[in-house]
Coordinates of C-alpha atoms in Angstrom, one line a residue:
M1 CA 98.0 262.1 210.0
K2 CA 95.2 259.4 211.2
V3 CA 95.9 258.4 214.3
K4 CA 94.0 255.2 214.9
L5 CA 95.9 253.6 218.2
E6 CA 94.6 255.0 221.6
D7 CA 96.4 256.8 223.8
K8 CA 97.4 254.2 226.0
D9 CA 98.2 251.6 223.5
I10 CA 100.8 254.4 221.7
L11 CA 102.2 255.2 225.5
E12 CA 102.7 251.3 225.8
I13 CA 105.1 251.1 222.8
I14 CA 106.8 254.1 223.4
K15 CA 107.4 253.4 227.3
K16 CA 108.5 249.9 226.1
D17 CA 111.0 251.5 223.8
K18 CA 112.3 254.0 226.4
E19 CA 112.9 251.5 228.7
Q20 CA 115.1 249.4 226.6
A21 CA 117.0 252.4 225.6
L22 CA 117.3 253.6 229.5
S23 CA 118.5 250.2 230.6
Y24 CA 121.1 250.2 227.8
Y25 CA 122.3 253.9 228.5
N26 CA 122.6 252.9 232.6
Q27 CA 124.6 249.6 231.9
H28 CA 126.7 250.2 229.1
L29 CA 127.0 254.4 228.4
K30 CA 126.1 256.3 231.7
P31 CA 129.2 254.7 233.8
R32 CA 131.7 255.2 231.1
F33 CA 130.6 258.6 230.0
K34 CA 130.5 259.5 233.5
K35 CA 134.0 258.2 234.1
Y36 CA 135.3 260.2 231.4
Y37 CA 133.9 263.5 232.3
E38 CA 135.7 262.9 235.8
L39 CA 139.0 262.2 234.0
Y40 CA 138.7 265.4 232.1
N41 CA 137.5 267.6 234.9
G42 CA 140.5 265.9 236.7
E43 CA 138.0 264.8 239.6
K44 CA 139.0 262.3 242.5
I45 CA 140.6 259.1 242.1
D46 CA 140.0 256.0 244.1
T47 CA 143.4 255.8 245.8
K48 CA 142.5 252.7 247.1
K49 CA 141.0 251.0 243.9
Y50 CA 144.6 251.8 242.1
R51 CA 146.7 251.4 245.6
M52 CA 148.5 254.7 245.0
P53 CA 149.5 257.7 247.9
E54 CA 146.5 260.1 249.0
S55 CA 147.3 263.3 247.3
S56 CA 145.4 266.6 245.4
F57 CA 147.5 266.0 242.6
I58 CA 145.9 264.3 239.5
S59 CA 147.9 263.9 236.0
R60 CA 145.7 266.2 233.3
D61 CA 146.8 263.9 230.2
V62 CA 142.9 263.6 229.1
L63 CA 142.6 267.3 229.2
V64 CA 146.1 268.2 227.6
T65 CA 145.6 265.8 224.8
I66 CA 141.9 267.3 224.1
R67 CA 142.8 270.6 223.9
A68 CA 145.6 269.8 222.0
L69 CA 143.7 268.7 219.3
M70 CA 141.4 271.3 219.1
P71 CA 143.4 273.8 217.1
D72 CA 144.1 271.4 214.3
I73 CA 140.4 270.3 214.4
N74 CA 139.3 273.9 213.8
K75 CA 141.5 274.7 211.4
L76 CA 140.4 271.9 209.4
L77 CA 136.9 271.8 209.9
F78 CA 135.6 275.1 211.0
S79 CA 137.6 277.7 208.1
S80 CA 135.4 281.0 207.5
N81 CA 133.1 279.1 204.9
P82 CA 132.5 275.6 206.7
V83 CA 130.5 274.0 204.2
E84 CA 131.0 274.1 199.8
V85 CA 128.1 273.2 197.8
T86 CA 129.6 271.9 194.2
A87 CA 127.4 271.6 191.4
R88 CA 127.7 268.4 189.3
S89 CA 127.0 270.1 186.0
G90 CA 127.2 273.8 184.8
E91 CA 123.9 274.4 184.6
D92 CA 123.7 274.4 188.3
E93 CA 126.4 276.5 189.7
E94 CA 124.8 279.6 190.0
K95 CA 122.3 277.8 192.3
A96 CA 125.2 276.0 194.1
A97 CA 126.8 279.1 194.8
K98 CA 123.2 280.9 196.5
M99 CA 123.0 277.5 198.5
Q100 CA 126.3 277.7 199.4
A101 CA 126.1 281.2 200.7
L102 CA 123.0 280.3 202.4
L103 CA 124.2 277.5 204.3
N104 CA 127.2 279.4 205.4
Y105 CA 125.0 282.2 206.4
Q106 CA 122.8 280.2 208.4
I107 CA 125.5 278.3 210.6
T108 CA 127.8 281.1 211.0
A109 CA 125.5 284.1 211.3
Q110 CA 122.2 282.6 212.5
N111 CA 123.8 280.4 214.9
P112 CA 126.2 280.9 217.8
Y113 CA 128.5 279.0 215.6
H114 CA 132.2 279.0 217.8
T115 CA 130.4 277.8 220.9
I116 CA 128.4 275.5 219.2
F117 CA 131.0 273.3 217.2
T118 CA 133.3 273.8 220.2
R119 CA 131.2 271.9 222.7
L120 CA 130.0 269.1 220.0
I121 CA 133.6 268.4 219.1
T122 CA 134.9 268.6 222.9
N123 CA 131.8 266.3 223.9
A124 CA 132.5 263.9 221.2
L125 CA 136.5 263.7 222.2
I126 CA 135.5 262.8 225.8
T127 CA 132.8 260.7 225.3
G128 CA 132.8 259.2 221.7
C129 CA 129.2 259.8 221.5
A130 CA 127.9 263.7 220.8
A131 CA 124.6 264.2 219.4
L132 CA 123.7 267.3 217.4
K133 CA 119.8 268.3 217.0
I134 CA 119.0 270.7 214.1
L135 CA 115.5 271.7 214.0
W136 CA 113.8 274.1 211.5
I137 CA 111.8 277.2 213.4
K138 CA 109.4 279.5 211.8
E139 CA 108.1 282.3 213.4
Y140 CA 105.8 285.4 212.8
S141 CA 105.4 288.3 213.9
E142 CA 103.2 291.7 213.2
K143 CA 103.9 295.1 212.0
E144 CA 102.0 298.3 211.3
I145 CA 101.1 298.9 207.7
D146 CA 100.1 302.3 206.6
E147 CA 99.6 303.2 202.9
I148 CA 97.5 304.8 200.7
V149 CA 95.4 302.0 198.3
P150 CA 92.6 302.0 195.9
K151 CA 89.4 301.0 197.4
E152 CA 89.5 297.6 195.5
K153 CA 92.7 296.7 197.3
M154 CA 91.5 298.2 200.7
Q155 CA 88.0 295.8 200.0
S156 CA 90.1 292.9 199.5
L157 CA 92.0 293.6 202.5
I158 CA 88.6 293.4 204.7
N159 CA 87.8 290.5 202.9
A160 CA 91.2 288.8 204.0
G161 CA 90.1 289.6 207.5
F162 CA 92.1 292.2 208.1
Q163 CA 90.7 295.0 210.8
V164 CA 91.5 298.1 208.5
K165 CA 91.0 301.3 209.8
S166 CA 90.6 303.7 206.6
S167 CA 89.9 307.0 205.5
P168 CA 89.2 308.8 202.2
V169 CA 91.7 311.0 200.5
Y170 CA 92.1 312.4 197.2
I171 CA 95.2 312.5 194.9
N172 CA 95.0 314.0 191.5
G173 CA 90.9 314.1 192.1
I174 CA 90.9 310.6 192.3
E175 CA 89.7 308.9 195.6
K176 CA 91.7 306.6 197.4
Y177 CA 92.0 305.1 201.0
R178 CA 94.6 305.8 203.5
V179 CA 94.3 302.1 205.5
Q180 CA 95.9 301.3 208.7
Y181 CA 96.2 297.8 209.6
K182 CA 98.3 295.3 211.3
A183 CA 99.9 292.2 209.0
S184 CA 102.1 289.6 210.0
Y185 CA 105.2 288.6 208.5
V186 CA 108.0 285.9 208.8
S187 CA 110.3 287.1 211.4
K188 CA 112.2 283.9 211.5
N189 CA 112.6 281.1 209.1
Q190 CA 115.9 278.9 209.5
P191 CA 117.6 276.0 211.6
V192 CA 118.7 275.9 215.0
F193 CA 121.3 274.1 216.2
E194 CA 121.4 272.4 219.7
V195 CA 124.2 270.3 221.4
L196 CA 122.5 267.2 223.5
P197 CA 124.2 266.7 226.9
Y198 CA 125.0 262.8 226.7
N199 CA 122.4 262.5 229.3
E200 CA 119.3 263.7 227.6
F201 CA 119.9 261.5 224.2
L202 CA 118.5 257.8 223.9
F203 CA 118.3 255.5 221.1
D204 CA 117.8 252.1 219.8
A205 CA 120.2 250.1 221.1
S206 CA 120.2 247.5 218.2
A207 CA 121.2 249.9 215.5
L208 CA 124.5 250.4 214.0
S209 CA 123.8 253.8 212.4
L210 CA 121.2 256.6 214.1
Q211 CA 119.0 256.9 210.5
E212 CA 118.6 252.9 210.5
A213 CA 117.1 253.2 214.2
D214 CA 113.6 252.5 215.2
Y215 CA 113.4 255.3 217.7
V216 CA 115.5 258.5 219.1
I217 CA 114.4 259.9 222.1
H218 CA 115.1 263.2 223.4
R219 CA 114.3 263.8 227.2
K220 CA 114.8 267.1 228.7
L221 CA 113.6 269.3 231.9
V222 CA 111.2 272.0 231.0
N223 CA 109.3 274.0 233.4
Y224 CA 105.6 274.7 233.7
D225 CA 106.0 277.9 231.4
Y226 CA 107.6 276.3 228.7
L227 CA 104.8 273.8 228.6
I228 CA 101.9 276.4 229.0
R229 CA 103.4 278.7 226.1
R230 CA 103.4 275.6 223.8
Q231 CA 100.1 275.1 224.6
K232 CA 99.0 278.5 223.7
D233 CA 101.1 278.1 220.5
G234 CA 98.8 275.2 219.6
V235 CA 101.8 272.6 219.7
Y236 CA 101.0 270.9 223.0
K237 CA 97.4 270.2 224.9
N238 CA 96.4 268.5 227.9
I239 CA 99.0 270.6 229.9
S240 CA 96.4 270.4 233.0
K241 CA 96.0 266.7 232.9
I242 CA 99.9 266.4 233.7
K243 CA 100.6 265.0 237.6
D244 CA 103.2 267.0 239.7
N245 CA 104.8 263.8 240.3
V246 CA 106.1 263.7 237.1
F247 CA 109.2 265.6 238.3
T248 CA 111.5 262.3 237.9
Y249 CA 115.0 261.7 236.9
E250 CA 114.4 258.4 236.4
D251 CA 117.4 257.3 238.8
D252 CA 119.7 259.3 236.8
D253 CA 122.4 260.5 239.2
V254 CA 123.9 262.4 236.6
L255 CA 120.9 264.7 235.7
N256 CA 119.6 264.8 239.5
K257 CA 120.6 268.0 241.1
P258 CA 118.0 268.6 243.8
H259 CA 120.1 271.1 245.9
Y260 CA 120.1 273.3 242.7
I261 CA 116.2 273.2 242.1
S262 CA 113.3 275.9 243.3
S263 CA 110.6 273.6 244.8
S264 CA 108.3 276.5 246.2
D265 CA 104.7 275.9 245.4
K266 CA 104.1 279.3 245.0
N267 CA 106.2 279.7 242.3
K268 CA 104.6 277.0 239.9
A269 CA 105.6 278.5 236.6
R270 CA 109.3 277.4 237.3
K271 CA 108.3 273.9 238.6
L272 CA 110.3 271.3 236.3
Y273 CA 109.0 268.4 234.4
M274 CA 110.6 265.5 232.3
L275 CA 109.5 265.8 228.9
N276 CA 110.2 263.4 226.5
E277 CA 110.4 263.9 222.9
Y278 CA 109.9 260.1 221.1
W279 CA 111.1 259.9 217.4
G280 CA 110.0 256.8 215.9
R281 CA 108.4 254.6 213.5
I282 CA 105.4 253.4 214.4
D283 CA 102.3 251.8 212.8
I284 CA 100.0 254.5 213.9
D285 CA 97.0 254.2 211.8
N286 CA 96.8 250.5 211.7
D287 CA 97.5 250.1 208.2
G288 CA 100.3 247.6 208.4
L289 CA 102.8 250.0 207.6
L290 CA 105.1 252.2 209.7
E291 CA 104.8 255.7 209.9
N292 CA 107.6 258.5 210.9
V293 CA 106.2 260.2 214.1
V294 CA 106.8 262.6 216.6
I295 CA 105.2 262.0 220.2
T296 CA 105.8 264.2 222.5
Y297 CA 104.7 262.8 226.2
C298 CA 105.3 263.9 229.9
G299 CA 104.7 261.2 232.5
S300 CA 101.4 259.3 231.0
Q301 CA 100.0 262.1 229.2
I302 CA 100.6 262.4 225.5
L303 CA 100.8 266.1 224.8
S304 CA 101.3 265.9 221.0
I305 CA 101.5 263.6 217.9
E306 CA 102.7 264.8 214.6
E307 CA 104.1 263.5 211.4
N308 CA 108.2 263.7 211.2
T309 CA 108.2 266.0 208.2
Y310 CA 111.8 265.8 208.0
S311 CA 111.6 262.4 206.7
M312 CA 114.5 261.4 208.8
Y313 CA 115.9 262.0 212.5
P314 CA 117.0 265.2 213.0
F315 CA 120.1 264.2 215.2
F316 CA 123.2 263.5 214.2
V317 CA 126.1 261.6 216.3
F318 CA 129.9 262.5 216.3
A319 CA 132.7 260.3 217.4
P320 CA 136.1 260.5 216.8
F321 CA 136.9 256.7 216.6
L322 CA 133.4 254.6 215.2
S323 CA 132.5 251.7 216.8
M324 CA 131.8 248.1 215.1
D325 CA 128.4 247.1 217.6
S326 CA 127.2 250.6 218.3
I327 CA 126.0 254.0 217.7
A328 CA 128.3 255.5 220.5
G329 CA 131.9 255.6 219.4
R330 CA 134.8 255.6 221.2
G331 CA 136.5 258.9 222.5
L332 CA 140.3 260.2 223.1
A333 CA 139.3 260.1 227.0
E334 CA 139.1 256.3 227.1
L335 CA 142.3 255.8 225.1
A336 CA 144.1 258.5 227.6
E337 CA 142.4 257.0 230.6
N338 CA 145.3 254.2 231.5
T339 CA 148.1 256.8 231.1
Q340 CA 146.2 259.4 233.3
I341 CA 145.8 256.9 236.2
I342 CA 149.4 255.6 235.7
K343 CA 151.2 259.2 235.8
T344 CA 149.0 260.3 238.5
A345 CA 150.2 256.9 241.0
L346 CA 153.7 257.3 239.5
I347 CA 154.0 260.7 240.3
R348 CA 152.1 260.8 243.6
E349 CA 154.9 258.2 244.8
I350 CA 157.7 260.5 243.4
L351 CA 156.0 263.6 245.5
E352 CA 155.6 261.2 248.6
N353 CA 159.2 260.4 247.8
T354 CA 160.1 264.0 248.3
R355 CA 158.2 264.7 251.0
R356 CA 159.5 262.0 253.1
N357 CA 163.3 262.7 252.2
N358 CA 162.8 266.6 252.8
N359 CA 160.9 265.7 256.3
R360 CA 163.1 262.7 257.7
K361 CA 162.7 261.8 260.8
I362 CA 165.7 262.2 263.6
F363 CA 166.6 259.5 266.1
Y364 CA 168.2 259.7 269.4
K365 CA 169.3 258.4 272.4
V366 CA 166.9 259.1 275.5
D367 CA 169.4 258.2 278.3
D368 CA 172.1 260.9 276.6
L369 CA 169.4 263.6 277.0
L370 CA 168.7 265.6 280.0
N371 CA 165.3 266.6 279.1
P372 CA 164.1 264.6 276.1
S373 CA 160.8 266.7 275.7
Q374 CA 163.0 269.7 274.1
M375 CA 162.9 267.5 271.0
V376 CA 159.2 267.8 270.5
T377 CA 159.2 271.2 271.2
S378 CA 160.3 274.8 269.2
E379 CA 163.4 275.4 271.4
Q380 CA 166.4 275.9 270.0
Y381 CA 168.6 274.1 272.1
V382 CA 168.4 270.3 273.7
A383 CA 170.3 269.7 276.6
V384 CA 172.6 266.4 276.7
R385 CA 174.6 264.9 279.3
D386 CA 178.1 265.6 279.9
S387 CA 179.1 262.2 279.5
A388 CA 176.9 261.6 275.8
D389 CA 179.1 261.6 273.0
I390 CA 177.5 264.5 270.5
N391 CA 178.4 262.2 267.2
N392 CA 176.3 259.4 268.5
I393 CA 173.0 260.8 270.2
F394 CA 171.4 261.7 266.9
A395 CA 171.0 260.0 263.7
P396 CA 168.4 260.8 260.9
E397 CA 165.9 258.5 259.0
P398 CA 168.0 256.4 256.1
F399 CA 167.3 258.4 253.0
E400 CA 164.8 256.7 250.5
V401 CA 165.6 256.5 247.1
I402 CA 163.3 256.5 244.2
S403 CA 163.3 253.5 241.6
A404 CA 165.4 254.8 238.6
N405 CA 162.8 253.2 236.5
T406 CA 159.9 255.4 237.8
F407 CA 161.1 258.8 235.8
S408 CA 161.6 256.6 232.6
L409 CA 158.0 255.0 233.2
V410 CA 156.3 258.2 232.9
E411 CA 158.4 259.3 229.9
Y412 CA 157.2 256.1 228.4
F413 CA 153.4 256.5 229.1
D414 CA 154.1 259.8 227.6
K415 CA 154.7 258.3 224.5
E416 CA 152.3 255.4 224.7
N417 CA 149.7 258.2 224.9
Q418 CA 151.1 260.1 222.1
K419 CA 151.1 256.9 219.7
I420 CA 147.7 256.1 220.9
T421 CA 146.1 259.3 220.1
G422 CA 148.1 261.0 217.8
V423 CA 148.9 264.2 219.3
S424 CA 152.3 264.6 219.8
E425 CA 154.5 266.8 221.5
M426 CA 156.6 267.4 218.3
K427 CA 153.7 267.9 216.1
H428 CA 152.3 270.9 218.4
G429 CA 155.7 272.6 218.3
L430 CA 156.6 271.5 222.1
K431 CA 159.4 269.4 221.1
Q432 CA 161.7 270.5 218.2
S433 CA 164.3 267.8 218.7
V434 CA 164.4 264.4 219.9
E435 CA 167.4 263.2 221.3
T436 CA 168.8 260.0 219.1
Q437 CA 166.4 260.9 216.6
T438 CA 167.5 261.1 212.9
A439 CA 165.7 264.0 210.8
T440 CA 163.8 260.8 208.9
E441 CA 162.6 259.3 212.1
A442 CA 161.5 262.6 212.8
V443 CA 159.5 263.3 209.7
I444 CA 158.1 259.6 209.8
K445 CA 156.8 260.3 213.7
Y446 CA 155.2 263.9 213.0
E447 CA 153.5 262.6 209.5
S448 CA 152.3 259.4 211.6
A449 CA 150.8 261.8 214.1
A450 CA 149.2 263.9 211.5
S451 CA 147.5 260.8 209.8
Q452 CA 146.0 259.9 212.9
V453 CA 144.7 263.2 213.6
Q454 CA 143.1 263.4 209.7
T455 CA 141.6 260.0 210.7
V456 CA 139.6 261.7 213.8
V457 CA 138.6 264.8 211.4
L458 CA 137.3 262.8 208.8
N459 CA 135.1 260.7 211.1
F460 CA 134.0 264.3 212.1
A461 CA 133.6 265.6 208.4
E462 CA 131.6 262.5 207.6
S463 CA 129.1 263.3 210.4
L464 CA 129.3 266.9 209.3
K465 CA 128.1 266.3 205.3
E466 CA 125.1 264.2 206.8
A467 CA 124.3 267.3 208.9
Y468 CA 124.9 269.7 205.8
R469 CA 123.0 267.4 203.7
F470 CA 119.8 267.4 205.8
L471 CA 120.2 271.0 206.0
V472 CA 120.0 271.4 202.1
Y473 CA 117.3 269.5 202.1
Q474 CA 115.3 271.2 204.5
N475 CA 116.2 274.5 202.8
Q476 CA 114.6 273.4 199.8
R477 CA 111.4 272.5 201.7
F478 CA 110.9 275.2 204.0
I479 CA 112.1 278.0 202.3
D480 CA 109.4 280.2 201.0
N481 CA 110.3 283.9 201.3
V482 CA 113.1 286.0 200.0
Q483 CA 116.4 285.4 202.1
V484 CA 118.9 288.1 202.4
V485 CA 122.7 286.9 202.8
R486 CA 125.4 289.0 204.2
L487 CA 128.6 287.1 204.1
L488 CA 131.8 289.1 204.4
N489 CA 131.1 292.1 201.9
D490 CA 128.4 290.4 199.8
V491 CA 125.1 290.7 200.1
I492 CA 123.3 288.1 198.1
E493 CA 119.0 287.8 197.8
I494 CA 118.0 284.6 197.3
N495 CA 114.4 283.4 196.4
P496 CA 113.1 280.2 196.8
Q497 CA 113.5 278.9 193.3
D498 CA 117.3 279.8 193.1
I499 CA 118.0 276.8 195.5
K500 CA 115.4 273.9 194.2
D501 CA 116.2 271.1 192.2
I502 CA 120.2 271.2 192.9
D503 CA 122.4 268.3 191.6
F504 CA 125.4 268.6 194.0
D505 CA 128.3 267.6 196.1
L506 CA 128.9 268.9 199.4
N507 CA 132.3 269.4 200.6
I508 CA 133.3 270.3 204.1
S509 CA 135.6 273.5 204.7
Q510 CA 137.1 272.9 201.3
S511 CA 139.8 270.7 201.9
L512 CA 140.7 268.4 204.7
S513 CA 144.6 268.4 204.2
S514 CA 146.3 270.3 206.4
G515 CA 147.5 274.0 205.0
W516 CA 145.7 273.5 201.8
E517 CA 144.8 277.4 201.9
D518 CA 148.2 278.3 202.3
T519 CA 150.0 276.1 199.7
R520 CA 146.9 277.2 197.0
R521 CA 147.8 281.0 198.1
R522 CA 151.8 280.3 197.4
A523 CA 151.3 278.6 194.2
L524 CA 149.1 281.7 193.1
N525 CA 151.7 284.2 194.3
N526 CA 154.6 282.4 192.8
A527 CA 152.7 282.4 189.4
L528 CA 151.9 285.9 189.7
A529 CA 155.9 286.8 190.5
M530 CA 156.5 284.4 187.3
M531 CA 154.0 286.1 185.0
I532 CA 155.5 289.7 185.8
E533 CA 159.1 288.8 185.8
I534 CA 159.3 286.3 182.9
G535 CA 155.8 286.4 181.2
E536 CA 155.0 290.0 180.6
P537 CA 158.6 290.9 179.0
R538 CA 158.2 287.6 176.6
N539 CA 154.8 288.6 175.5
L540 CA 153.7 285.2 177.3
T541 CA 150.9 287.1 179.0
D542 CA 149.3 290.8 179.6
N543 CA 148.0 293.1 182.3
M544 CA 144.6 291.8 181.9
R545 CA 145.4 288.5 182.9
I546 CA 148.1 289.3 185.6
R547 CA 145.0 291.8 186.8
N548 CA 142.9 288.6 186.8
L549 CA 145.3 286.8 189.0
M550 CA 146.0 289.4 191.6
A551 CA 141.9 289.7 191.9
K552 CA 142.0 285.9 192.5
I553 CA 144.6 286.5 195.1
L554 CA 142.8 288.9 196.5
E555 CA 139.6 286.8 196.7
E556 CA 141.4 283.6 198.4
S557 CA 142.5 286.3 201.3
G558 CA 139.1 287.0 201.8
L559 CA 138.7 290.6 200.1
K560 CA 135.8 290.0 198.0
D561 CA 135.4 293.8 197.0
T562 CA 138.3 293.7 194.4
E563 CA 137.2 296.7 192.7
N564 CA 138.3 298.9 195.9
Y565 CA 142.1 297.9 195.4
L566 CA 142.2 297.3 191.5
I567 CA 141.7 299.3 188.4
G568 CA 138.7 298.4 186.5
L569 CA 138.7 295.8 183.7
E570 CA 136.8 298.6 181.6
K571 CA 139.7 301.2 182.4
L572 CA 142.1 298.6 182.0
R573 CA 141.0 298.0 178.4
E574 CA 141.0 302.0 177.6
Q575 CA 144.7 302.2 178.7
A576 CA 145.8 299.2 176.6
E577 CA 143.8 300.5 173.2
N578 CA 145.4 303.8 174.4
G579 CA 148.7 302.5 174.2

């Protein structure tokens, strides 16, 4: 890729883009996201703003709603095989099966699968804008080779630049050479997943989808050690020209944590810098056409300019509810916000009322007491005058009766939250029966809640499909060595040609209907019972077909090595032939 623009012109373009993205983030996204995380974490609420009593109690509706929803999402999206690749034609079935095995291996075995997707979905439910970054890494290592080869091969190794130590050996009277040399090999060739904190992810605010955006920026804090190592690897240049004062957070109080950062000049390797990865479309060679580029810079120093070989942005946004005017969607924290604040205010008032009633003041007539100071001391007895009427000296503070509507309001907002978010007590087994509710009403409410949860899951599934489709294309481009995949009890060897040119469809977690796998297993078990009880006696089936169905049931249960549990097909045929 030819770069004809000068560095100062490139910096002017990308800094202008970042300035616009940062302005949008600071004005529209950061205040929302920061507030939603405060609600999720149950942090202090502004009591003056909402005119509520001072108290440490905070209702945790946002947290409870999100945690209640996570099991459903995990069940529907993240089963043992997260992605299913289906061939569109019979000739591609074997390739599709190998691609499916490779993808599931990369997702579940080569990456911290559960941690990554739990963080991703939690962030999405809180903010409505969680970013997943997928990069492809290829690393080489060296290993010692010690082998006996003919003279011609030894010479070819030397010509290829290997530092070869050799000594002649004779095998059956034939001269050969024992050679020792170091050879590089591909130690890692795989995708890597990263969940970005919301404050590191900036994007073109004018776009409605990420792939249509003119640019996406990943800003992150890295230490000097990281920069130096990348320069030694040939990725960055001009590290020495970076000014120390680029340690800046651009006035972002979310990123700014000065109390936790080491600033010792004697430990420069730990000194932090703000690194910007600019993924965008720029006419960098002045030919009138936009090129896909990745520009990394720190302060006013460009460290690298590369072509974006992915041909798309390796970022994917997840949102439970889509927005009509922005890449950033809407999260559950926004939906449950009012419920949490109102319930906090109401319950605080109930607690304050209870405290006052349990600690009511005592009124008394001073003139009827010999020593009024005894009322504020810990003395057990109080002396009164002989002429005083004991029944008229003391009177408690009137009892404050809380409004009967208070408890009804708390319950009302609980129900409103369930309607808005789709997370109901009944759906999660917390309330088996509801007063004055018929069975039909209960079923309707249950199905309504399930439908809302499925809407959230479907939105996540579309983002997952886009990410997994990206993985398919990158595997087809970058896999150039044999991959050994281990899933359950299977070991599959995949050659690069095995996954090329597949006409396929992608399915997320086999099905998005709750309980689909259980329903399928029940159907298979019912079919087996019918075959044994009815089919075999009436000659409608035989042992071979019964054995095939039992093998299918075992495979559906995750037991792939069915030969350990069932008689082999050949032996079964022999038994049938021998009567």
